[in-house]
Coordinates of C-alpha atoms in Angstrom, one line a residue:
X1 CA -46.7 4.4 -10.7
X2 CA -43.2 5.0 -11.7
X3 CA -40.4 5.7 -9.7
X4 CA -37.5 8.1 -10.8
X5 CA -34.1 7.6 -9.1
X6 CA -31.3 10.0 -9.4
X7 CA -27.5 9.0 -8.5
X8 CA -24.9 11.7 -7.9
X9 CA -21.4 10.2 -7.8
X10 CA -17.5 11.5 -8.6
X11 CA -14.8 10.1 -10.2
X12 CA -11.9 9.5 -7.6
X13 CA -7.7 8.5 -7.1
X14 CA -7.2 5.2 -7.1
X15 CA -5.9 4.8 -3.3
X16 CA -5.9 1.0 -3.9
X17 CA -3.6 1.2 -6.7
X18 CA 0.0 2.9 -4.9
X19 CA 0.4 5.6 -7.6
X20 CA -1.2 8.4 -6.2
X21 CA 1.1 11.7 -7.6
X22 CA 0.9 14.9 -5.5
X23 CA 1.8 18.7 -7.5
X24 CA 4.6 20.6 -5.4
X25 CA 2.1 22.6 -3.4
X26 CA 0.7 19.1 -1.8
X27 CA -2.5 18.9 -3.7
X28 CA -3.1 15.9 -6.0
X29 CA -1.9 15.4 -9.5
X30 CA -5.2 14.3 -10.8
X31 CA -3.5 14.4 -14.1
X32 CA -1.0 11.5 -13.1
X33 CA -3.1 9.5 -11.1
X34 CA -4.9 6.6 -11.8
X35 CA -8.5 7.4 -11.3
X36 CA -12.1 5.1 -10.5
X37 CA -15.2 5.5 -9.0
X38 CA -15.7 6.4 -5.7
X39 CA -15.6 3.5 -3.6
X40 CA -18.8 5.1 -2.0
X41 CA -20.3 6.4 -5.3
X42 CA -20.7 2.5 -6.1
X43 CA -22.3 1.2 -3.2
X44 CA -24.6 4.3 -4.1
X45 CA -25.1 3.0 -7.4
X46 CA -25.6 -0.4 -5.5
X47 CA -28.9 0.8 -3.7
X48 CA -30.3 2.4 -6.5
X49 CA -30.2 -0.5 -8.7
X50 CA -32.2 -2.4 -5.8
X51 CA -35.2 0.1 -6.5
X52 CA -34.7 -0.9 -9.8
X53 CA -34.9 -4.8 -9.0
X54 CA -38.0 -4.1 -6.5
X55 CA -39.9 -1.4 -8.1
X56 CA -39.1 -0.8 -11.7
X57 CA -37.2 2.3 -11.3
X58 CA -35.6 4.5 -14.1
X59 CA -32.0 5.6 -12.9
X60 CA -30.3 8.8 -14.0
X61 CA -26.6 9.1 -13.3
X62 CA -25.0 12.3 -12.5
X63 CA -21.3 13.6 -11.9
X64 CA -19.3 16.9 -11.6
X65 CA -16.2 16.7 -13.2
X66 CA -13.0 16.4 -16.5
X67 CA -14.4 14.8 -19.6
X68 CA -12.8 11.6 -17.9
X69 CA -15.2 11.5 -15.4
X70 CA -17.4 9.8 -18.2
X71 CA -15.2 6.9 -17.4
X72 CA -17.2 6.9 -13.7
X73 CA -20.5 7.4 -15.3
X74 CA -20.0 4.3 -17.2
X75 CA -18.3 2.5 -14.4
X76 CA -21.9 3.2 -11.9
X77 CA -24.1 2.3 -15.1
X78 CA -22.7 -1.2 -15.0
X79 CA -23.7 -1.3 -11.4
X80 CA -27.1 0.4 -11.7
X81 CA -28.1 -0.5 -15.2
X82 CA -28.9 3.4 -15.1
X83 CA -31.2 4.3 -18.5
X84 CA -29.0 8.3 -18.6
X85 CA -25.7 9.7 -17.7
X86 CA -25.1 13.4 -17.6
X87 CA -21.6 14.9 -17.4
X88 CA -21.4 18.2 -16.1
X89 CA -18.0 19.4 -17.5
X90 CA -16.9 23.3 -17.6
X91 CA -13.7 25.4 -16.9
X92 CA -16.0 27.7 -14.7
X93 CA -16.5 25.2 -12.6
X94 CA -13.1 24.5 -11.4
X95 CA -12.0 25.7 -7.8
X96 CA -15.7 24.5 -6.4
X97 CA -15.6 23.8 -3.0
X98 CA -19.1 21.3 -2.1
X99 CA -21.6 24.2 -2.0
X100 CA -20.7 25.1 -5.5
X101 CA -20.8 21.6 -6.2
X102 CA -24.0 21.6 -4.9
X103 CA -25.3 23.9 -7.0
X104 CA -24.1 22.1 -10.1
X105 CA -25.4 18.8 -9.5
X106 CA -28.6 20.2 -8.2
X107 CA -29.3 21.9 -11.8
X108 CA -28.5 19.0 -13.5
X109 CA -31.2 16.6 -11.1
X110 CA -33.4 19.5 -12.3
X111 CA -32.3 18.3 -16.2
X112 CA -32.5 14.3 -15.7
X113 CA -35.5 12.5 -17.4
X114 CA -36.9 15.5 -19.4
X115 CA -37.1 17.7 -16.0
X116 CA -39.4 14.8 -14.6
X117 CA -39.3 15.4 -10.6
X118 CA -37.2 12.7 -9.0
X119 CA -38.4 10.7 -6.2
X120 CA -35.2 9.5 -4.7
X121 CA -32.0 11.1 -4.9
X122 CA -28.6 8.8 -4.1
X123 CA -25.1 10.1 -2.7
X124 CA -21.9 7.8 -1.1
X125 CA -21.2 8.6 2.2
X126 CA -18.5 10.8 1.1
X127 CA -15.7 11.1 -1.4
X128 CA -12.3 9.2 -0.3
X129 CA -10.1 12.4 -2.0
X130 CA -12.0 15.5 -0.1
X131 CA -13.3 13.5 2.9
X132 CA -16.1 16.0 4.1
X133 CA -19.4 14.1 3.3
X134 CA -20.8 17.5 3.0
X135 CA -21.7 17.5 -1.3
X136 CA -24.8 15.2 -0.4
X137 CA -26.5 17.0 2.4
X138 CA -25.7 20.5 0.7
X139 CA -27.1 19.0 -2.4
X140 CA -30.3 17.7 -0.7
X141 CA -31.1 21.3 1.2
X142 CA -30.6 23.1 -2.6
X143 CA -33.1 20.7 -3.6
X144 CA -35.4 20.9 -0.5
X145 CA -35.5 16.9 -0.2
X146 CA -36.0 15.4 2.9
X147 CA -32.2 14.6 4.0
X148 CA -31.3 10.7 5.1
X149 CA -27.6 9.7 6.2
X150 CA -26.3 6.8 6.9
X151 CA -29.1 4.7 5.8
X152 CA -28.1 1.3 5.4
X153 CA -31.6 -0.3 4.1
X154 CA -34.8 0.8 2.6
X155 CA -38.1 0.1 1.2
X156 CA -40.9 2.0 -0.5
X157 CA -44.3 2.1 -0.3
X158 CA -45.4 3.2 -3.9
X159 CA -49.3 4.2 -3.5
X160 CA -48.5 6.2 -0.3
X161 CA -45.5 7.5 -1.5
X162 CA -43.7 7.2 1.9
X163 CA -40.4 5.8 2.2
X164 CA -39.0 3.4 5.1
X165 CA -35.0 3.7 5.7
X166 CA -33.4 1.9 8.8
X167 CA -30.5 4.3 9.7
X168 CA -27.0 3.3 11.3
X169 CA -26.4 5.7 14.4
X170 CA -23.1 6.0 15.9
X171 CA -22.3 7.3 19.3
X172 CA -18.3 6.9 20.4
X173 CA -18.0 3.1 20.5
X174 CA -21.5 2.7 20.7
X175 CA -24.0 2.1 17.5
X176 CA -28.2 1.6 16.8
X177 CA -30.1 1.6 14.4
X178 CA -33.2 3.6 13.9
X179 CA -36.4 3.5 12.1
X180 CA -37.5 6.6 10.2
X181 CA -40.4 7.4 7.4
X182 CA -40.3 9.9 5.4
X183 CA -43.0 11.5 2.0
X184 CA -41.1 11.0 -0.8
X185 CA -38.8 13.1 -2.5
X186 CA -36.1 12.3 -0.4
X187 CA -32.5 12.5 -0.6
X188 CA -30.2 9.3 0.8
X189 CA -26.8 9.3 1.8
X190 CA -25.9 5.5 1.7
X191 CA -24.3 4.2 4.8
X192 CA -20.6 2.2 3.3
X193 CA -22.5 -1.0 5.3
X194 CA -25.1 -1.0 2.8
X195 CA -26.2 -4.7 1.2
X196 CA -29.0 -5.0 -1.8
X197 CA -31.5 -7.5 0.0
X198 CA -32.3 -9.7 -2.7
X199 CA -34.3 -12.3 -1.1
X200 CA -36.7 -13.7 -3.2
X201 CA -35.8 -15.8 -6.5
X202 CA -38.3 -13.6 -8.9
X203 CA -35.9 -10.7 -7.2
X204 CA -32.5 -12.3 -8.2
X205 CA -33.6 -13.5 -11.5
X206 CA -34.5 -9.7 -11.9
X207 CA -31.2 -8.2 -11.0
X208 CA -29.8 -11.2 -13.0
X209 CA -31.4 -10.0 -16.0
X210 CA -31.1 -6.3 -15.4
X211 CA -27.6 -6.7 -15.1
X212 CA -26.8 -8.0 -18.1
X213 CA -28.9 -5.4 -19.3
X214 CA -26.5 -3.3 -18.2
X215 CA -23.4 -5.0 -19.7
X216 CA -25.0 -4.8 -23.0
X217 CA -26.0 -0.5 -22.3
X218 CA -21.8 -0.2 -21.1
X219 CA -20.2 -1.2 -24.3
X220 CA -22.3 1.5 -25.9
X221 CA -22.9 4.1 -23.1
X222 CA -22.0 7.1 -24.9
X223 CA -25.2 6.9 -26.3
X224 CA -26.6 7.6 -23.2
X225 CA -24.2 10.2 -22.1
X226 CA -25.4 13.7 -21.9
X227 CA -22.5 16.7 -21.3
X228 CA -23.8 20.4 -20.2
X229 CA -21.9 22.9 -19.9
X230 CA -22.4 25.9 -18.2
X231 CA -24.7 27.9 -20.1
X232 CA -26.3 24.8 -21.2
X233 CA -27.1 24.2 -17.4
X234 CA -27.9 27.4 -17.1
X235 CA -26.1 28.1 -13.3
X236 CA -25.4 31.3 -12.2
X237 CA -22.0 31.7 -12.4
X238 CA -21.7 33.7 -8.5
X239 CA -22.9 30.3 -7.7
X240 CA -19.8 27.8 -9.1
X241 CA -16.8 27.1 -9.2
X242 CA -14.6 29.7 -7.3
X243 CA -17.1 32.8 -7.3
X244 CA -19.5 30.3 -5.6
X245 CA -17.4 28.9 -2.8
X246 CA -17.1 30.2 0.8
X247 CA -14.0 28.0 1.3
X248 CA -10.7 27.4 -0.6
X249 CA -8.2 24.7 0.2
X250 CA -5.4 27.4 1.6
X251 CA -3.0 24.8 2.1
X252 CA -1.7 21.3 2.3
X253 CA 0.4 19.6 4.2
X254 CA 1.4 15.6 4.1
X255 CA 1.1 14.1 7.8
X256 CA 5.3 12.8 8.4
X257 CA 6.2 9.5 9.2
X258 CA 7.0 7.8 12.2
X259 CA 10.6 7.1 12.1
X260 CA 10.6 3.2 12.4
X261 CA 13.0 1.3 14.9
X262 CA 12.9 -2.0 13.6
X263 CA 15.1 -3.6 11.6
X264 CA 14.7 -7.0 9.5
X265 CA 17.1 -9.9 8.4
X266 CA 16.5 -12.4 6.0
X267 CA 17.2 -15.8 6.4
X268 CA 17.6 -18.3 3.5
X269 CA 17.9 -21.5 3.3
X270 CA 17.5 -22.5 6.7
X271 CA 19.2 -25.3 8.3
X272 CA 17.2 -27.2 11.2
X273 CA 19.9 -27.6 13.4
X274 CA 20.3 -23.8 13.6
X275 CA 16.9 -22.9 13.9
X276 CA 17.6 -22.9 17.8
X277 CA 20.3 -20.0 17.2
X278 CA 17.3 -17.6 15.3
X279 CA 15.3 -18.5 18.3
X280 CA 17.8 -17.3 20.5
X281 CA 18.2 -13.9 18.8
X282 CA 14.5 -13.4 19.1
X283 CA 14.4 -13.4 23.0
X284 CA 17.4 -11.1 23.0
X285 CA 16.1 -8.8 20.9
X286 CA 12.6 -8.8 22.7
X287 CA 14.1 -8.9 26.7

């Protein structure tokens, strides 16, 4: 029995890379800065590509977004070794808050594999540039799956058709992990802990294989890349973009910086025999 896996994931700023550009009005300058994919998009694309490894799965990639965003899908395939990649790219569907978003990436699930039913659908934890976490579970209830978060490990029993997750709980300082099962479809939100348990040697050489599999499928991936736009998703327009969000970004504003008392001096070419007078600077500045 097959198993059909479903990814959703976003293209995102680069944080990591200092050259993050903000408009006047506070909001990013996408256009300006250096984007990736989300940090939590690839350890999504991570836990996929384990039900790959263990149970054969076929992986369809997904994403919301500019034409560049083909640059995540191809960044996640190289992760996954994902077998589609869909783009769903329109002016109409700029504005979208998640709901909206929702709706988008819910019609294109519905498109993935020749409209076969997916079995597992996989979401990051949340997106580093919006910072709600809310696109997954939104996504999930449009879909009627069964809704995981923070699921940090999983396995499947195919003949049943029941899925096992352990899930990272978090009260205040305290954390446990519980044990839930669930009929598939499901949808997973992957907890940022998560880890691909490849344990046995017949496993590695399997992700070993598939992932030069998926080396080979990058260097060509537009082959693989399907693009909808709106009418050829077929969403209601009430439903996206701006007509189909309940909340706007009204404003923005940067969080100011702590003034900083401290001041440095740099010493060169330091003598030995004067080290003693640094030291004593130290314990006057510090008394």
């Amino acid at each position: 029995m097959s198993l059909n896996i479903a990814v959703i994931i976003k293209l995102e700023p680069d944080f990591s890379d200092g050259n993050v550009s903000y408009n006047p009005d506070g909001t990013l300058n996408r256009a300006e800065t250096k984007t990736i994919l989300g940090h939590h998009s690839a350890i999504a694309s991570q836990a996929a590509f384990y039900a790959k490894v263990k149970y054969g799965a076929r992986i369809c990639i997904g994403t919301m977004g500019p034409p560049m965003a083909d640059l995540a899908l191809e960044q996640s395939l190289l992760l996954s070794d994902a077998e589609e990649l869909h783009l769903y790219s329109d002016r109409s569907f700029a504005g979208a808050d998640t709901l909206s978003t929702a709706e988008v990436l819910k019609t294109g699930i519905s498109k993935m594999n020749d409209g076969k039913a997916m079995d597992i659908v996989f979401s990051g934890f949340r997106a580093s540039d919006g910072e709600t976490g809310q696109t997954g579970p939104q996504t999930a209830w449009k879909l009627g799956f069964t809704f995981l978060g923070n699921v940090i490990s999983y396995e499947i029993d195919i003949e049943k058709r029941v899925i096992t997750a352990l899930r990272l709980i978090s009260y205040g300082n305290n954390s446990l992990i519980e044990q839930v099962q669930a009929p598939l479809p499901v949808f997973i939100a992957i907890d940022p802990s998560y880890k691909s348990p490849f344990i046995t040697v017949s496993q590695r050489l399997s992700a070993s294989r598939y992932q030069k599999e998926a080396m080979i499928r990058s260097r060509n991936y537009k082959s693989l890349l399907k693009i909808f736009n709106a009418k050829e998703l077929g969403v209601d327009p009430k439903l996206v973009g701006l007509p189909g969000s309940p909340t706007i970004v009204y404003k923005v504003e940067k969080i100011p910086k702590i003034k900083s008392n401290r001041s440095a001096q740099t010493v060169e070419n330091i003598d030995p025999n004067n080290i003693s007078n640094i030291l004593e600077k130290i314990h006057e500045t510090i008394a």
